[in-house]
mmCIF file of C-alpha atoms (C1' of nucleotides) in Angstrom:
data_model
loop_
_atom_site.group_PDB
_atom_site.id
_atom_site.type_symbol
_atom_site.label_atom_id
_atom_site.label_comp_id
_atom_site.label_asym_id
_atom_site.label_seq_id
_atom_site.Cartn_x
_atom_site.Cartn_y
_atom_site.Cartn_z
ATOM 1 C CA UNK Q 1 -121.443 -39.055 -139.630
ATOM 2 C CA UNK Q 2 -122.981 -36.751 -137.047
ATOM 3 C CA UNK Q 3 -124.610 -37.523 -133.841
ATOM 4 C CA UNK Q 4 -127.373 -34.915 -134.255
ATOM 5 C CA UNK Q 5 -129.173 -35.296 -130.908
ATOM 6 C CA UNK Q 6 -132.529 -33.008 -130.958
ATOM 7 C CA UNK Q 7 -134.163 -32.255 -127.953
ATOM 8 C CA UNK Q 8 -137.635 -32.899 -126.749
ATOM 9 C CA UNK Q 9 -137.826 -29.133 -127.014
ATOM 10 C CA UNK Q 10 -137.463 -29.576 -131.109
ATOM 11 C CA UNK Q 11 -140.329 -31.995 -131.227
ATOM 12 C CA UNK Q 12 -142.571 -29.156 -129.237
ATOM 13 C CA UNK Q 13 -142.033 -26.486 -131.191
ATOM 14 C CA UNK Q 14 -142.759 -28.529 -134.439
ATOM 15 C CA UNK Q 15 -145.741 -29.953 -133.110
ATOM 16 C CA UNK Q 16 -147.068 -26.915 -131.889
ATOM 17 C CA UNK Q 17 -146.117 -25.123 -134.845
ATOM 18 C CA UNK Q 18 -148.270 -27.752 -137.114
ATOM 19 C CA UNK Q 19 -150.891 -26.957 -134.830
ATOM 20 C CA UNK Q 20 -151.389 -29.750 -132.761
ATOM 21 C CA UNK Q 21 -151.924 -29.086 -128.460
ATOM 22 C CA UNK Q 22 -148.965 -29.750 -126.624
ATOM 23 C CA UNK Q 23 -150.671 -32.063 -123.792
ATOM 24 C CA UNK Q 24 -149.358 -33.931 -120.941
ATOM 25 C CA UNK Q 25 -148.831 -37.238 -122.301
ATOM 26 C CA UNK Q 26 -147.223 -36.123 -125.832
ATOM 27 C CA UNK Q 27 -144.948 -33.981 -123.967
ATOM 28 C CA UNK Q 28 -143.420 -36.884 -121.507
ATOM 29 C CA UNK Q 29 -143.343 -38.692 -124.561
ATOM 30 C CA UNK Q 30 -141.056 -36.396 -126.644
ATOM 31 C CA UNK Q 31 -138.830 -36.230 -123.560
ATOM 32 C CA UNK Q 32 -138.754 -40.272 -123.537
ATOM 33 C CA UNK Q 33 -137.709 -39.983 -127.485
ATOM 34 C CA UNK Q 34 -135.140 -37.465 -126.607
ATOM 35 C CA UNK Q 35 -133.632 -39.393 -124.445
ATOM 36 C CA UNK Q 36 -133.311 -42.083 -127.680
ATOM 37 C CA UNK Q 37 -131.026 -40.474 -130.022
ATOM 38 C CA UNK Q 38 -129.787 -43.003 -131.449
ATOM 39 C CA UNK Q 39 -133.587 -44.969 -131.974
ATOM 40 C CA UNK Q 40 -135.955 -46.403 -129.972
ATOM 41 C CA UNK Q 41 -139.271 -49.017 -130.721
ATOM 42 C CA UNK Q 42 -142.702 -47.844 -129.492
ATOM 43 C CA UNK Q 43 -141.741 -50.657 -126.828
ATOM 44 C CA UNK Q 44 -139.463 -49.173 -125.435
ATOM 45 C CA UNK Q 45 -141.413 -45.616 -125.074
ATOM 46 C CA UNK Q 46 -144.024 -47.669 -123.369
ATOM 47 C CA UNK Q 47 -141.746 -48.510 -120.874
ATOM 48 C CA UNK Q 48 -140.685 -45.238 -120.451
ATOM 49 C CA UNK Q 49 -144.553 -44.444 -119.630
ATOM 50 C CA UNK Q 50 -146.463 -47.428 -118.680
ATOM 51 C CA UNK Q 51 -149.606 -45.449 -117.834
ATOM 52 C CA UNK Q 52 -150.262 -43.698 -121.262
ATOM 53 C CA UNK Q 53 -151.992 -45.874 -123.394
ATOM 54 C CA UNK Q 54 -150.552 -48.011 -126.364
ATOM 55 C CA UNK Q 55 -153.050 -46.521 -128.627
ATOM 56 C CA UNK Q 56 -151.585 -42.512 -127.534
ATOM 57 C CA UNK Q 57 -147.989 -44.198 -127.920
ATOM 58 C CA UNK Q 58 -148.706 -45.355 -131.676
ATOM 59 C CA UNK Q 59 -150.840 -42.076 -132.189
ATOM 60 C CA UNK Q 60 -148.362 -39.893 -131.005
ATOM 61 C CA UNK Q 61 -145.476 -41.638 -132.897
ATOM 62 C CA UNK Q 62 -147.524 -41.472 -135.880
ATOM 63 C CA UNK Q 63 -147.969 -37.739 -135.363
ATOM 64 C CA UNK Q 64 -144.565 -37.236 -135.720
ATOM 65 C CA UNK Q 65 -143.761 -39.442 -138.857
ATOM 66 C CA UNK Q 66 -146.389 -37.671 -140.412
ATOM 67 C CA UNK Q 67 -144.689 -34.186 -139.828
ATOM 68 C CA UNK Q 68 -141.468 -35.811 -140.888
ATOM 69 C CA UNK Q 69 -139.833 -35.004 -137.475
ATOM 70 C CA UNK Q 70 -139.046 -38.867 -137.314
ATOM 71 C CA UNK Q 71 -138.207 -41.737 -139.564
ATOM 72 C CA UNK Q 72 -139.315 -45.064 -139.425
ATOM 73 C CA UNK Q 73 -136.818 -47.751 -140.135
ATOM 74 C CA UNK Q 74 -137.661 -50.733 -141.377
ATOM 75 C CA UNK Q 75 -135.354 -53.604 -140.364
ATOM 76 C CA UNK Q 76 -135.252 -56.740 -141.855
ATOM 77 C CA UNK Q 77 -136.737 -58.246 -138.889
ATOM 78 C CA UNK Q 78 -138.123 -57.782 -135.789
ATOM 79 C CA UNK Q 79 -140.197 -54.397 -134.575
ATOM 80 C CA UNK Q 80 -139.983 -51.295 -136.450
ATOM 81 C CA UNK Q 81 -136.953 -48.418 -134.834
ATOM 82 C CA UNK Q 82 -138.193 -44.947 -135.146
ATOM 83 C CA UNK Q 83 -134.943 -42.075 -135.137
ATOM 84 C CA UNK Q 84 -135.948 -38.369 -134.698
ATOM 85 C CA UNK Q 85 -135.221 -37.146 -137.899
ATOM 86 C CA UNK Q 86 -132.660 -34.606 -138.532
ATOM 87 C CA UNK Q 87 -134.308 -32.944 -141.537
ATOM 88 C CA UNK Q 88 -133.510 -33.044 -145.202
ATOM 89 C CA UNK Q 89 -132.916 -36.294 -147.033
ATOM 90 C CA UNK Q 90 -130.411 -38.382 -145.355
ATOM 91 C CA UNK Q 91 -129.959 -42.470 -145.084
ATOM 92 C CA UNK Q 92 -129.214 -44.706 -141.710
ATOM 93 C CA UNK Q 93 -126.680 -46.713 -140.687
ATOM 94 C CA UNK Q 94 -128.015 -49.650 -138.478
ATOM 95 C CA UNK Q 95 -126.007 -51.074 -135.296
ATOM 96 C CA UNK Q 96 -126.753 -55.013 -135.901
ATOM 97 C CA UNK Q 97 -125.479 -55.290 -132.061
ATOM 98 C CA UNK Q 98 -127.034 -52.925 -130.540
ATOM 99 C CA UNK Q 99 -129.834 -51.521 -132.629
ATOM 100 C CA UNK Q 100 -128.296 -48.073 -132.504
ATOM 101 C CA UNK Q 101 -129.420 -45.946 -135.899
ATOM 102 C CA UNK Q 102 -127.209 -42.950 -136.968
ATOM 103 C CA UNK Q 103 -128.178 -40.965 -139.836
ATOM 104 C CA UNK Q 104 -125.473 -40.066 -142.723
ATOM 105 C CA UNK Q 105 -125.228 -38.020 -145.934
ATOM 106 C CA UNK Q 106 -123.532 -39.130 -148.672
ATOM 107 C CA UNK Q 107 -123.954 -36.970 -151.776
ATOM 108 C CA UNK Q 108 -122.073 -39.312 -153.883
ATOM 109 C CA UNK Q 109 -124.425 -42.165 -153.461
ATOM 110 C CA UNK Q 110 -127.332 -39.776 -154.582
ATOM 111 C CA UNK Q 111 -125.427 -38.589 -157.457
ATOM 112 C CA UNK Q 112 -124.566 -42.417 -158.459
ATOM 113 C CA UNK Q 113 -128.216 -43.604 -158.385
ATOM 114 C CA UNK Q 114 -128.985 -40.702 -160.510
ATOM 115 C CA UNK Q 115 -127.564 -42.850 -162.943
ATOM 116 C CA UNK Q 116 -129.525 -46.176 -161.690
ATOM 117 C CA UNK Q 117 -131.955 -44.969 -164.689
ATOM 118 C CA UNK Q 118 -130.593 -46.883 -167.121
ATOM 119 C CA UNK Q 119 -130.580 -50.009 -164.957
ATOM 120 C CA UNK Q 120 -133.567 -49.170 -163.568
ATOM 121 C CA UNK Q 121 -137.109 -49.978 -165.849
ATOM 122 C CA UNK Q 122 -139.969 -47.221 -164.947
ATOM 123 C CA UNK Q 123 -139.780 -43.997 -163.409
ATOM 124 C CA UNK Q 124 -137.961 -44.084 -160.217
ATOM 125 C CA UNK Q 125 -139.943 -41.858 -157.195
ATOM 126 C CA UNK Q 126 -138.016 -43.110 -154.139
ATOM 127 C CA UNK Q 127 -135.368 -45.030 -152.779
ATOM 128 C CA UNK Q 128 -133.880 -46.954 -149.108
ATOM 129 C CA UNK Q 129 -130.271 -47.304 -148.463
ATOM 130 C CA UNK Q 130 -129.550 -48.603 -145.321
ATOM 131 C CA UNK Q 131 -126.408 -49.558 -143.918
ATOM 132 C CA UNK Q 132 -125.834 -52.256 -141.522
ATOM 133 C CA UNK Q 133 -122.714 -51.897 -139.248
ATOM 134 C CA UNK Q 134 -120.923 -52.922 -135.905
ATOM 135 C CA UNK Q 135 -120.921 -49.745 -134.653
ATOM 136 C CA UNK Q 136 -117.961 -48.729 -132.885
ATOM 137 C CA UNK Q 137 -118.489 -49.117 -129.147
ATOM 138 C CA UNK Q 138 -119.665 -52.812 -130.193
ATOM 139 C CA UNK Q 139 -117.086 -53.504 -131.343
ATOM 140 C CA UNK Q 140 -114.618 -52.207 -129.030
ATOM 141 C CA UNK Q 141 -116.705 -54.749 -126.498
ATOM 142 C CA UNK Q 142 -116.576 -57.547 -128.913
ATOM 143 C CA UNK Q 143 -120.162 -58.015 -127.935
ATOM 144 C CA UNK Q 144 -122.811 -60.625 -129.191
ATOM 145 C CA UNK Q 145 -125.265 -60.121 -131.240
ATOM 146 C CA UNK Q 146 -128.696 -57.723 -130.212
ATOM 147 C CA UNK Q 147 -129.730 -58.087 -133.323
ATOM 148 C CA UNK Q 148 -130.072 -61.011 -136.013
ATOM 149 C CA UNK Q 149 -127.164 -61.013 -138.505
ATOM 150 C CA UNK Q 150 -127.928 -59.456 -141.967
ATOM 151 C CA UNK Q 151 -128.460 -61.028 -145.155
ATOM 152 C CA UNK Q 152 -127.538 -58.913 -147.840
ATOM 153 C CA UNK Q 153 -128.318 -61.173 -151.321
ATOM 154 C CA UNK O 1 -151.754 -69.605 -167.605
ATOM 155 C CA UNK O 2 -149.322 -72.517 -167.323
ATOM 156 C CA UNK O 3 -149.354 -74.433 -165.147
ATOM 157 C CA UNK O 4 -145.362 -74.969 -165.319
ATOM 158 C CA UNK O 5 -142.483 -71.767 -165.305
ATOM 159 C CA UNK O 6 -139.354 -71.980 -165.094
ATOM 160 C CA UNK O 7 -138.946 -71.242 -161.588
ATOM 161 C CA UNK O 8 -140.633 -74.073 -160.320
ATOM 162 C CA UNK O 9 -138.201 -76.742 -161.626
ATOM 163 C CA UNK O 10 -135.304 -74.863 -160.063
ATOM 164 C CA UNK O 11 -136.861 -74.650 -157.258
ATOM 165 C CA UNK O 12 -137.652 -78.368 -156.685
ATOM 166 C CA UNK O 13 -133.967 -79.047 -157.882
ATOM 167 C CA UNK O 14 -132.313 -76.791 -155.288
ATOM 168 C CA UNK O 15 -134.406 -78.117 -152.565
ATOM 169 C CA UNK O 16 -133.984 -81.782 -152.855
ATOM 170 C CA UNK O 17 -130.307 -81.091 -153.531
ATOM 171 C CA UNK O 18 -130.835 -79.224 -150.014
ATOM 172 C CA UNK O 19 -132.112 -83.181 -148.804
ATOM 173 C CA UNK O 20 -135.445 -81.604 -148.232
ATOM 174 C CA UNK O 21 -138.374 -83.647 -149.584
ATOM 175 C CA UNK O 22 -140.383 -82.686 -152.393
ATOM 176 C CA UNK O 23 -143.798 -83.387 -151.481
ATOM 177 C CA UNK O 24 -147.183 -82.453 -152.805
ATOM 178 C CA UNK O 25 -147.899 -79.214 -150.543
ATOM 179 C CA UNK O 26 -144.417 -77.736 -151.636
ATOM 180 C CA UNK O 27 -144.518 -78.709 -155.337
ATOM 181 C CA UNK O 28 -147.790 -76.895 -155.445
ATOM 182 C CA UNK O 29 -146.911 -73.838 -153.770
ATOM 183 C CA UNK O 30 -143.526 -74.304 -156.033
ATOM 184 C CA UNK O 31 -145.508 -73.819 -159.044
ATOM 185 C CA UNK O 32 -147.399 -71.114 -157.316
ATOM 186 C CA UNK O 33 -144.127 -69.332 -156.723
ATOM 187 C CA UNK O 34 -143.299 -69.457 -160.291
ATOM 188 C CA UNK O 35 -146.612 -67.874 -161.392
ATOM 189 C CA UNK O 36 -145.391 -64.626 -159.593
ATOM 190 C CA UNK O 37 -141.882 -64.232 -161.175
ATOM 191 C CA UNK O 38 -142.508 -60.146 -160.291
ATOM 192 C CA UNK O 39 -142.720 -61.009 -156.278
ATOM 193 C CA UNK O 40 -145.695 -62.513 -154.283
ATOM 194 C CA UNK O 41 -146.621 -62.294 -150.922
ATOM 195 C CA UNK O 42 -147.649 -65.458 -148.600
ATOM 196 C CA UNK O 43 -151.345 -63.923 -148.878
ATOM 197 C CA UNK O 44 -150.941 -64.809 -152.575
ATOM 198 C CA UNK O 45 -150.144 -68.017 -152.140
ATOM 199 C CA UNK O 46 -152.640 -68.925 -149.768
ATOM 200 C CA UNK O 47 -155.509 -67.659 -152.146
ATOM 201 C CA UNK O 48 -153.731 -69.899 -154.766
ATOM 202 C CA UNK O 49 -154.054 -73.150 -152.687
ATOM 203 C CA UNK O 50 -156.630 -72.067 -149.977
ATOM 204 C CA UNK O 51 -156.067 -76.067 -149.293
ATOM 205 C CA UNK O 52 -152.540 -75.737 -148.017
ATOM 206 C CA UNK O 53 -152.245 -75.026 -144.606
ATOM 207 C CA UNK O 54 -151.015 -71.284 -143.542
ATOM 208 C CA UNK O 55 -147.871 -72.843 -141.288
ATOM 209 C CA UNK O 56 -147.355 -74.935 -144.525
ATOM 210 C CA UNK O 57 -147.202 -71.856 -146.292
ATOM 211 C CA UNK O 58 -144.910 -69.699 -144.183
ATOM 212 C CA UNK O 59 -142.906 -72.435 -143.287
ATOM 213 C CA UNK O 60 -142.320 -73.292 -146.907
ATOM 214 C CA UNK O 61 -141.662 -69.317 -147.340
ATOM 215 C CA UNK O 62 -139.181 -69.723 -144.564
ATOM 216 C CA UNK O 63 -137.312 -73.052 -146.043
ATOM 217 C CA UNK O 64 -136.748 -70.931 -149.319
ATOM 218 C CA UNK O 65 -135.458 -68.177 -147.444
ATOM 219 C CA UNK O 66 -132.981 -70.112 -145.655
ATOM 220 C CA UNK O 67 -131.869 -71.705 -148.490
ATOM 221 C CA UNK O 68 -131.247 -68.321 -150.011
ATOM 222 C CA UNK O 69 -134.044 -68.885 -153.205
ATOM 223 C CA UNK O 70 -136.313 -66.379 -151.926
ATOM 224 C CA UNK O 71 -135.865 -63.139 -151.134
ATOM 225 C CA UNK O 72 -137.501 -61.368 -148.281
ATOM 226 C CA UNK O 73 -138.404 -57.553 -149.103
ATOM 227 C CA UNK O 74 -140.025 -55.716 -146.160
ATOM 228 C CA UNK O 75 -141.852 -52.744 -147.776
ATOM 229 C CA UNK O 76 -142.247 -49.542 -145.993
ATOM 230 C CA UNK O 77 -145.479 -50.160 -144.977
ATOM 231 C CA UNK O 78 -148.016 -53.272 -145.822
ATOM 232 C CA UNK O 79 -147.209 -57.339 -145.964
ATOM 233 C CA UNK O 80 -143.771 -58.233 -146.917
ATOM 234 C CA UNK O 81 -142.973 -59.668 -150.254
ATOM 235 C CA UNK O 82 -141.054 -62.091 -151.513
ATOM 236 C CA UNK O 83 -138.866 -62.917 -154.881
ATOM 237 C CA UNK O 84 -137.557 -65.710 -156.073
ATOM 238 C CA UNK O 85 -133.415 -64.769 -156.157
ATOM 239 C CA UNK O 86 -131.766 -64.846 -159.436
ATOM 240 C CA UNK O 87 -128.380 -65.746 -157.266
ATOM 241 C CA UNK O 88 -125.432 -63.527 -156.743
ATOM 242 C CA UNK O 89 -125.609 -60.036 -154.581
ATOM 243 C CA UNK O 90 -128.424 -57.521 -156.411
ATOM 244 C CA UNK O 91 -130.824 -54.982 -155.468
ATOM 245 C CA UNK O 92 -134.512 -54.564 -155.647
ATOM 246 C CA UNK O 93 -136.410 -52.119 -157.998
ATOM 247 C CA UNK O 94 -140.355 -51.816 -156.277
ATOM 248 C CA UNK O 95 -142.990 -51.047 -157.926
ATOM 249 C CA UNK O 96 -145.208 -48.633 -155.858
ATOM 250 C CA UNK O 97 -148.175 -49.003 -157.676
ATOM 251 C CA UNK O 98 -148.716 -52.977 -158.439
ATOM 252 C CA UNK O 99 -145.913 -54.146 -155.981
ATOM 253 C CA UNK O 100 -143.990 -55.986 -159.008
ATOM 254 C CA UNK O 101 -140.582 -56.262 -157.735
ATOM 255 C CA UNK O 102 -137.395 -56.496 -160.139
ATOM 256 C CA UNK O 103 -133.898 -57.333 -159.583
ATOM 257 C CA UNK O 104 -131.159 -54.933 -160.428
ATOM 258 C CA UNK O 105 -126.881 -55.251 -160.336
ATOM 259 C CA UNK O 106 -125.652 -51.881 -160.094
ATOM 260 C CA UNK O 107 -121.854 -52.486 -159.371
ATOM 261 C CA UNK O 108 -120.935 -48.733 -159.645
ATOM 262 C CA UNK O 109 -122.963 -48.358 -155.825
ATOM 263 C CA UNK O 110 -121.220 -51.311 -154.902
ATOM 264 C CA UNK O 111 -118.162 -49.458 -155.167
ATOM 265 C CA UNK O 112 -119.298 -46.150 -154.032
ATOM 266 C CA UNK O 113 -120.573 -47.965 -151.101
ATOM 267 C CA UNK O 114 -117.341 -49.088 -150.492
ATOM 268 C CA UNK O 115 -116.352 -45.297 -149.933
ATOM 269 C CA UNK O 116 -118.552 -44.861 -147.276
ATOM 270 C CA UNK O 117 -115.868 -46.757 -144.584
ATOM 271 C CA UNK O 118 -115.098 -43.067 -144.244
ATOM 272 C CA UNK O 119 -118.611 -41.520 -143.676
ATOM 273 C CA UNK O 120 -120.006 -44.167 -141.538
ATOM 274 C CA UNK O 121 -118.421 -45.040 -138.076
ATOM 275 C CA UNK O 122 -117.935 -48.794 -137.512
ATOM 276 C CA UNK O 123 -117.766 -51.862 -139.114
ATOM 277 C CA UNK O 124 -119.842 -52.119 -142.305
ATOM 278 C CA UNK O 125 -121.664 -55.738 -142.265
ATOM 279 C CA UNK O 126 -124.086 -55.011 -144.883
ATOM 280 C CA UNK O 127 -126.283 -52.898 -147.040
ATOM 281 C CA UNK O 128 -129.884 -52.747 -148.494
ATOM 282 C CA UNK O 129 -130.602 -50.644 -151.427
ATOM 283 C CA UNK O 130 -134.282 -50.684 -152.695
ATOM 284 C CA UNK O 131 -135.258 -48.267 -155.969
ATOM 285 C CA UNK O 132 -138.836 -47.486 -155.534
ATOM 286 C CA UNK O 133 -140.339 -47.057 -159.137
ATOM 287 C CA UNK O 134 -143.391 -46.760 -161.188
ATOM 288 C CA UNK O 135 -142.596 -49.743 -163.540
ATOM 289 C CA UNK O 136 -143.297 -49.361 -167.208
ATOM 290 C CA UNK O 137 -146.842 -50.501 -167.588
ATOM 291 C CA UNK O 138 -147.971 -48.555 -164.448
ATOM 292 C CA UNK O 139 -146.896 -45.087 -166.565
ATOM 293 C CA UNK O 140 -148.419 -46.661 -169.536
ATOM 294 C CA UNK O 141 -151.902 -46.932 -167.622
ATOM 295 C CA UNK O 142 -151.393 -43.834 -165.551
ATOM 296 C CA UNK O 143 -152.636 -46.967 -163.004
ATOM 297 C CA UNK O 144 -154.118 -46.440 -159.503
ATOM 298 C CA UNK O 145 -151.898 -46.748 -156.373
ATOM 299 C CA UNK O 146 -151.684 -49.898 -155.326
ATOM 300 C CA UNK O 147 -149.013 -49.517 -152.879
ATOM 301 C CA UNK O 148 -149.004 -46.151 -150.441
ATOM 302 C CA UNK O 149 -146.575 -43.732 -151.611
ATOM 303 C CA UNK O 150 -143.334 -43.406 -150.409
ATOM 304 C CA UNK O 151 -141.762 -41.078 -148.843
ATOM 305 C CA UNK O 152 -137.335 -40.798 -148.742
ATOM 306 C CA UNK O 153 -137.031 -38.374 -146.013
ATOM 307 C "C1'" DG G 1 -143.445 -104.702 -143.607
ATOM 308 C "C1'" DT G 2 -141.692 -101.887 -140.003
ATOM 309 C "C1'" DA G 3 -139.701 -98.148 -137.731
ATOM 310 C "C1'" DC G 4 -138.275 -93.787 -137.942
ATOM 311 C "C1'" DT G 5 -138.037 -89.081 -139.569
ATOM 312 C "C1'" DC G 6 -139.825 -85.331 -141.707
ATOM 313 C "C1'" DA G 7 -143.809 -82.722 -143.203
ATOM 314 C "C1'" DT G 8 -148.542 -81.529 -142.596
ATOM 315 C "C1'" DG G 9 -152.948 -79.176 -141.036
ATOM 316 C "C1'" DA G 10 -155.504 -77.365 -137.279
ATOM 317 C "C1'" DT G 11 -155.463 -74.321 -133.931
ATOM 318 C "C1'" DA G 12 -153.988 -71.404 -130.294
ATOM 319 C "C1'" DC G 13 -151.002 -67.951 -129.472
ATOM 320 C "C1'" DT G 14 -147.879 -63.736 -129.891
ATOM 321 C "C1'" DC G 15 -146.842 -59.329 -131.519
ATOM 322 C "C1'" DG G 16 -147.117 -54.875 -133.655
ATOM 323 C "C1'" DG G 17 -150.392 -51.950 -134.818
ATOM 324 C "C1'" DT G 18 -155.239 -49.836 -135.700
ATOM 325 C "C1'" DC G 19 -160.076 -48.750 -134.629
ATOM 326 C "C1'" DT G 20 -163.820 -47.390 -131.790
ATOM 327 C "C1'" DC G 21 -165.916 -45.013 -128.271
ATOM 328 C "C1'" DA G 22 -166.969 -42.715 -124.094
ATOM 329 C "C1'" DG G 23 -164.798 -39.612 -121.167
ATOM 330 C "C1'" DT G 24 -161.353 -35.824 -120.476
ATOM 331 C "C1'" DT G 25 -158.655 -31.830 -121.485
ATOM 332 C "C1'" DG G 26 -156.867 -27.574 -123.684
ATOM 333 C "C1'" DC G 27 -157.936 -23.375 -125.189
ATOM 334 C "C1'" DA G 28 -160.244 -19.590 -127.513
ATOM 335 C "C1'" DA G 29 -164.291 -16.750 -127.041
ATOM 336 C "C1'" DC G 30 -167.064 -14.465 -124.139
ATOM 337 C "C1'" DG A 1 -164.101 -17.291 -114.348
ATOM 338 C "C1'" DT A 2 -167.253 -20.009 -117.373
ATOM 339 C "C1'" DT A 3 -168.601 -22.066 -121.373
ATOM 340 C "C1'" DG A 4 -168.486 -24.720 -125.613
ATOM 341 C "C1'" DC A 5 -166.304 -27.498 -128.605
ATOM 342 C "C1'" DA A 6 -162.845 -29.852 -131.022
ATOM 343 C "C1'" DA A 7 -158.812 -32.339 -130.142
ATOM 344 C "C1'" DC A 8 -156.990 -35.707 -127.404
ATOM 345 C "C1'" DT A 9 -156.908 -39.686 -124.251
ATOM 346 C "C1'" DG A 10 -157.117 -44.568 -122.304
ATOM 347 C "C1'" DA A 11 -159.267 -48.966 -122.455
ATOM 348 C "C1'" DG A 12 -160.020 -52.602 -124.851
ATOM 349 C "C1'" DA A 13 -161.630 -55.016 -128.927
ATOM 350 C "C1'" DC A 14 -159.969 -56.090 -133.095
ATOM 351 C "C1'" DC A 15 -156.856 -57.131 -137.199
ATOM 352 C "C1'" DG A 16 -153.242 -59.237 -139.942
ATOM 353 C "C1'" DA A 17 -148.842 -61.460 -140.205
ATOM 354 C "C1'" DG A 18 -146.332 -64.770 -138.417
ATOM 355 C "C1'" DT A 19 -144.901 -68.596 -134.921
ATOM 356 C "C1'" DA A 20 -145.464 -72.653 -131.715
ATOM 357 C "C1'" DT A 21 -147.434 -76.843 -130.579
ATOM 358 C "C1'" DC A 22 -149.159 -81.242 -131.312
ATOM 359 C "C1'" DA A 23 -151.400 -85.218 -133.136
ATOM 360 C "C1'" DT A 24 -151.478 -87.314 -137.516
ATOM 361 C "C1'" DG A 25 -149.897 -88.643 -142.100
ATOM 362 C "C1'" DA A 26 -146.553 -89.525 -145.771
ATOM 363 C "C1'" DG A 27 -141.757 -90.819 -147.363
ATOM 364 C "C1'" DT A 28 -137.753 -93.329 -146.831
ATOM 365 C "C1'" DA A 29 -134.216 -96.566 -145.189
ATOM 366 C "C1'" DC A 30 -133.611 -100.876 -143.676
#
DNA sequence: GTACTCATGATACTCGGTCTCAGTTGCAAC
DNA sequence: GTTGCAACTGAGACCGAGTATCATGAGTAC
């Protein structure tokens, strides 16, 4: 797994490149994100920047979603992490401790669900793999838990 | 429409075996449940017994998801669902255009997933794997979008 | 029948997120 | 440098999903 850590700069260039202005408040947010490689919640960017407005937070995270510079992730509970996507089609693997997301690749997995179409009734568009873990610095501490244990049925 | 599937009886079993009691609110909603074998959503069941009070409702949601009969399935996007669990470890096949949810075993990921130890730094605690489809009668009607699209960056 | 526990409905509240709108800003054209 | 205009912003109202609280009601054990 790599720790692909994009800079702010990244984010710029792609938003400028899609055509959007590069203002003041989008730009001290993309240096709050970069400073989140491994995830952050649109809490914690509001912290980061108390005096831009929620609405420009959610906009601006949003923005980037929508230009596929960052993925939103889904947890089973609890707010929504965002991870600055690293391009290309790639799955997360979730800290459950610390809430730390780290994208992998794993060709074999897409090649297996290629089969899934037998299983699988309907045409299949999409799919979600996400992996929850202890990541290792968690549990070198032994620490509790950040996050509420998973369920996997 | 019956009144009476087979889900609802199973249900009431597992949940007085549980020493919860089975009183008129939940064998309603019960029977509600069992209407939706495809997943339902606690909007759903509130339209079905607009009577029932919402913390009735989502705390009866809740009780079943503790006691490991429902599954919770947070979508991308919108109000989770939730499926009444056939037992046993599966996966979820989504319908993106009328939200009808499906179980699937697919024990050739579960081993591949097992292979990922080496791809994926940490402890592995769980997994979620979700197939997003277009279920057989939605390419039959060439059906509206229900749910939004997804995307699998 | 009584006492106790669990479940209920009403309602207020929280939380994540969106919408609206008036004011501001960035930037290209001149 | 200034102008004009669309894009962007912040404030705050609003929305929907879900939770907390609390007085009341229903089931159950004795």
């Amino acid at each position: 797994m790599s720790t692909w850590a994009p800079g702010s700069l990244f984010l710029e260039e792609r938003v400028g490149q899609a055509g959007h202005r590069l203002t003041g408040p989008r730009l001290a947010l993309f240096r709050a994100i970069a400073r989140y490689p491994e995830g952050f919640t649109a809490e914690e960017l509001r912290d980061q920047h108390p005096s831009i407005g929620r609405a420009t937070v959610y906009r601006t995270i949003r923005l980037l979603v929508d230009l596929g510079l960052v993925c939103k992730i889904a947890l089973p509970e609890g707010a929504p992490r965002y991870v600055v996507a690293g391009g290309g089609h790639h799955h997360h693997a979730v800290c459950i401790e610390c809430g730390a997301v780290k994208e992998f690749r794993y060709s074999t997995v897409e090649s297996v669900l290629g089969e899934l179409r037998a299983d699988v009734m309907g045409q299949i568009v999409g799919h979600r793999i996400e992996v929850y873990v202890r990541c290792g610095s968690c549990v070198d501490q032994g620490g509790r838990t950040g996050l509420a244990p998973v369920s996997t049925p």
